[in-house]
Amino acid sequence: MSETVETATHGVNLTDFAAGKVRSLLEQEGRDDLRLRVAVQPGGCSGLIYQLYFDERLLDGDVTRDYDGVEVVVDKMSVPYLEGAVIDFADTIEKQCFTIDNPNAGSSCACGGSFT
């Protein structure tokens, strides 16, 4: 009888376009040991702020999900705040940035950088 090992995952979704941008950034850095970390921290004018950054660490309680070679990691405290969130990349004449569409955000500030 074989045992199945369950790997903890999260409900953050990364669009194909955003995954391509992450791959491109990692190639520019010449690094294949980094993951995209998504976190929620206290702060901002609405109470909580998003953090997106590259991280080589895996911490106790982190959950991961792979998007065609792009690993997205979320800490256990941020998982409930980010369930169902979609990370995309905006590439317009006005801005180039990652965006987060989060169904859990009750309201956000005018600049869109923080939420409740």
PDB file of C-alpha atoms in Angstrom:
ATOM      1  CA  MET A   1       0.000   0.000   0.000  1.00  0.00           C
ATOM      2  CA  SER A   2       1.438   3.373  -0.994  1.00  0.00           C
ATOM      3  CA  GLU A   3       1.060   6.544   0.991  1.00  0.00           C
ATOM      4  CA  THR A   4       0.105   9.783  -0.684  1.00  0.00           C
ATOM      5  CA  VAL A   5       1.802  12.858   0.580  1.00  0.00           C
ATOM      6  CA  GLU A   6      -0.305  15.983   0.415  1.00  0.00           C
ATOM      7  CA  THR A   7       1.477  19.210  -0.337  1.00  0.00           C
ATOM      8  CA  ALA A   8      -0.099  22.356   1.061  1.00  0.00           C
ATOM      9  CA  THR A   9      -1.128  24.822  -1.615  1.00  0.00           C
ATOM     10  CA  HIS A  10      -2.896  28.170  -1.794  1.00  0.00           C
ATOM     11  CA  GLY A  11      -5.651  29.798  -3.829  1.00  0.00           C
ATOM     12  CA  VAL A  12      -3.617  32.642  -5.346  1.00  0.00           C
ATOM     13  CA  ASN A  13      -3.839  32.588  -9.143  1.00  0.00           C
ATOM     14  CA  LEU A  14      -1.098  33.850 -11.448  1.00  0.00           C
ATOM     15  CA  THR A  15      -2.126  34.734 -15.001  1.00  0.00           C
ATOM     16  CA  ASP A  16      -0.077  33.375 -17.897  1.00  0.00           C
ATOM     17  CA  PHE A  17       1.016  36.922 -18.755  1.00  0.00           C
ATOM     18  CA  ALA A  18       2.214  37.580 -15.184  1.00  0.00           C
ATOM     19  CA  ALA A  19       4.006  34.209 -15.066  1.00  0.00           C
ATOM     20  CA  GLY A  20       5.796  35.135 -18.302  1.00  0.00           C
ATOM     21  CA  LYS A  21       6.868  38.457 -16.795  1.00  0.00           C
ATOM     22  CA  VAL A  22       8.186  36.717 -13.668  1.00  0.00           C
ATOM     23  CA  ARG A  23      10.156  34.249 -15.833  1.00  0.00           C
ATOM     24  CA  SER A  24      11.589  37.162 -17.824  1.00  0.00           C
ATOM     25  CA  LEU A  25      12.659  39.021 -14.666  1.00  0.00           C
ATOM     26  CA  LEU A  26      14.298  35.898 -13.246  1.00  0.00           C
ATOM     27  CA  GLU A  27      16.170  35.328 -16.511  1.00  0.00           C
ATOM     28  CA  GLN A  28      17.421  38.924 -16.413  1.00  0.00           C
ATOM     29  CA  GLU A  29      18.689  38.298 -12.877  1.00  0.00           C
ATOM     30  CA  GLY A  30      20.281  35.014 -13.937  1.00  0.00           C
ATOM     31  CA  ARG A  31      18.647  33.246 -10.985  1.00  0.00           C
ATOM     32  CA  ASP A  32      16.715  30.002 -10.944  1.00  0.00           C
ATOM     33  CA  ASP A  33      16.519  29.668  -7.156  1.00  0.00           C
ATOM     34  CA  LEU A  34      13.971  32.438  -6.518  1.00  0.00           C
ATOM     35  CA  ARG A  35      10.234  32.246  -5.926  1.00  0.00           C
ATOM     36  CA  LEU A  36       7.595  34.958  -6.128  1.00  0.00           C
ATOM     37  CA  ARG A  37       6.471  35.595  -2.557  1.00  0.00           C
ATOM     38  CA  VAL A  38       3.053  37.175  -2.016  1.00  0.00           C
ATOM     39  CA  ALA A  39       2.215  38.412   1.475  1.00  0.00           C
ATOM     40  CA  VAL A  40      -0.196  40.622   3.370  1.00  0.00           C
ATOM     41  CA  GLN A  41       1.204  42.868   6.096  1.00  0.00           C
ATOM     42  CA  PRO A  42      -0.338  45.431   8.452  1.00  0.00           C
ATOM     43  CA  GLY A  43       0.019  48.970   7.132  1.00  0.00           C
ATOM     44  CA  GLY A  44      -1.185  51.426   4.534  1.00  0.00           C
ATOM     45  CA  CYS A  45      -4.101  53.804   4.872  1.00  0.00           C
ATOM     46  CA  SER A  46      -6.697  50.990   4.799  1.00  0.00           C
ATOM     47  CA  GLY A  47      -5.035  48.617   7.268  1.00  0.00           C
ATOM     48  CA  LEU A  48      -3.326  45.934   5.128  1.00  0.00           C
ATOM     49  CA  ILE A  49      -0.793  46.131   2.306  1.00  0.00           C
ATOM     50  CA  TYR A  50       0.368  43.632  -0.291  1.00  0.00           C
ATOM     51  CA  GLN A  51       3.974  42.618  -0.650  1.00  0.00           C
ATOM     52  CA  LEU A  52       5.304  40.977  -3.820  1.00  0.00           C
ATOM     53  CA  TYR A  53       8.983  40.155  -4.015  1.00  0.00           C
ATOM     54  CA  PHE A  54      11.446  37.465  -5.026  1.00  0.00           C
ATOM     55  CA  ASP A  55      12.598  35.219  -2.212  1.00  0.00           C
ATOM     56  CA  GLU A  56      15.006  32.306  -2.079  1.00  0.00           C
ATOM     57  CA  ARG A  57      13.755  31.112   1.307  1.00  0.00           C
ATOM     58  CA  LEU A  58      10.967  28.716   2.208  1.00  0.00           C
ATOM     59  CA  LEU A  59       9.776  29.351   5.745  1.00  0.00           C
ATOM     60  CA  ASP A  60       7.923  27.058   8.120  1.00  0.00           C
ATOM     61  CA  GLY A  61       4.231  27.063   7.186  1.00  0.00           C
ATOM     62  CA  ASP A  62       4.735  28.465   3.666  1.00  0.00           C
ATOM     63  CA  VAL A  63       2.495  27.051   0.966  1.00  0.00           C
ATOM     64  CA  THR A  64       3.494  26.965  -2.680  1.00  0.00           C
ATOM     65  CA  ARG A  65       1.930  26.558  -6.087  1.00  0.00           C
ATOM     66  CA  ASP A  66       3.698  26.126  -9.399  1.00  0.00           C
ATOM     67  CA  TYR A  67       2.645  27.976 -12.551  1.00  0.00           C
ATOM     68  CA  ASP A  68       4.537  26.375 -15.411  1.00  0.00           C
ATOM     69  CA  GLY A  69       7.895  26.737 -13.687  1.00  0.00           C
ATOM     70  CA  VAL A  70       7.101  29.873 -11.678  1.00  0.00           C
ATOM     71  CA  GLU A  71       6.737  29.060  -8.008  1.00  0.00           C
ATOM     72  CA  VAL A  72       4.427  31.323  -6.002  1.00  0.00           C
ATOM     73  CA  VAL A  73       4.804  31.100  -2.224  1.00  0.00           C
ATOM     74  CA  VAL A  74       2.443  32.482   0.433  1.00  0.00           C
ATOM     75  CA  ASP A  75       3.008  32.455   4.202  1.00  0.00           C
ATOM     76  CA  LYS A  76       0.385  30.703   6.316  1.00  0.00           C
ATOM     77  CA  MET A  77      -0.893  33.953   7.877  1.00  0.00           C
ATOM     78  CA  SER A  78      -1.537  35.552   4.454  1.00  0.00           C
ATOM     79  CA  VAL A  79      -3.325  32.575   2.866  1.00  0.00           C
ATOM     80  CA  PRO A  80      -6.869  33.460   4.093  1.00  0.00           C
ATOM     81  CA  TYR A  81      -6.510  37.090   2.941  1.00  0.00           C
ATOM     82  CA  LEU A  82      -5.371  36.029  -0.541  1.00  0.00           C
ATOM     83  CA  GLU A  83      -7.691  33.083  -1.291  1.00  0.00           C
ATOM     84  CA  GLY A  84      -8.981  33.547  -4.847  1.00  0.00           C
ATOM     85  CA  ALA A  85      -6.777  36.568  -5.575  1.00  0.00           C
ATOM     86  CA  VAL A  86      -5.517  36.942  -9.149  1.00  0.00           C
ATOM     87  CA  ILE A  87      -2.077  38.374  -9.858  1.00  0.00           C
ATOM     88  CA  ASP A  88      -1.670  39.879 -13.313  1.00  0.00           C
ATOM     89  CA  PHE A  89       0.793  42.228 -14.973  1.00  0.00           C
ATOM     90  CA  ALA A  90      -0.325  45.581 -16.390  1.00  0.00           C
ATOM     91  CA  ASP A  91       1.731  46.704 -19.381  1.00  0.00           C
ATOM     92  CA  THR A  92       0.260  49.969 -20.595  1.00  0.00           C
ATOM     93  CA  ILE A  93       1.587  53.330 -21.687  1.00  0.00           C
ATOM     94  CA  GLU A  94       0.770  54.677 -18.201  1.00  0.00           C
ATOM     95  CA  LYS A  95       2.290  51.913 -16.100  1.00  0.00           C
ATOM     96  CA  GLN A  96       4.047  48.578 -15.938  1.00  0.00           C
ATOM     97  CA  CYS A  97       3.348  46.740 -12.707  1.00  0.00           C
ATOM     98  CA  PHE A  98       1.948  43.641 -11.104  1.00  0.00           C
ATOM     99  CA  THR A  99      -1.683  43.972 -10.067  1.00  0.00           C
ATOM    100  CA  ILE A 100      -3.717  42.015  -7.519  1.00  0.00           C
ATOM    101  CA  ASP A 101      -7.459  41.518  -7.903  1.00  0.00           C
ATOM    102  CA  ASN A 102      -8.521  40.262  -4.487  1.00  0.00           C
ATOM    103  CA  PRO A 103     -12.140  39.203  -3.856  1.00  0.00           C
ATOM    104  CA  ASN A 104     -11.455  39.310  -0.094  1.00  0.00           C
ATOM    105  CA  ALA A 105     -10.754  43.042  -0.040  1.00  0.00           C
ATOM    106  CA  GLY A 106     -13.769  44.790   1.455  1.00  0.00           C
ATOM    107  CA  SER A 107     -12.493  48.202   0.466  1.00  0.00           C
ATOM    108  CA  SER A 108      -9.252  49.774  -0.625  1.00  0.00           C
ATOM    109  CA  CYS A 109      -7.627  53.164  -0.481  1.00  0.00           C
ATOM    110  CA  ALA A 110      -7.705  55.588  -3.402  1.00  0.00           C
ATOM    111  CA  CYS A 111      -4.213  54.641  -4.561  1.00  0.00           C
ATOM    112  CA  GLY A 112      -5.047  50.908  -4.466  1.00  0.00           C
ATOM    113  CA  GLY A 113      -2.011  50.052  -2.346  1.00  0.00           C
ATOM    114  CA  SER A 114      -3.850  48.907   0.754  1.00  0.00           C
ATOM    115  CA  PHE A 115      -7.143  47.234   1.643  1.00  0.00           C
ATOM    116  CA  THR A 116      -9.409  46.081   4.476  1.00  0.00           C
TER     117      THR A 116
END
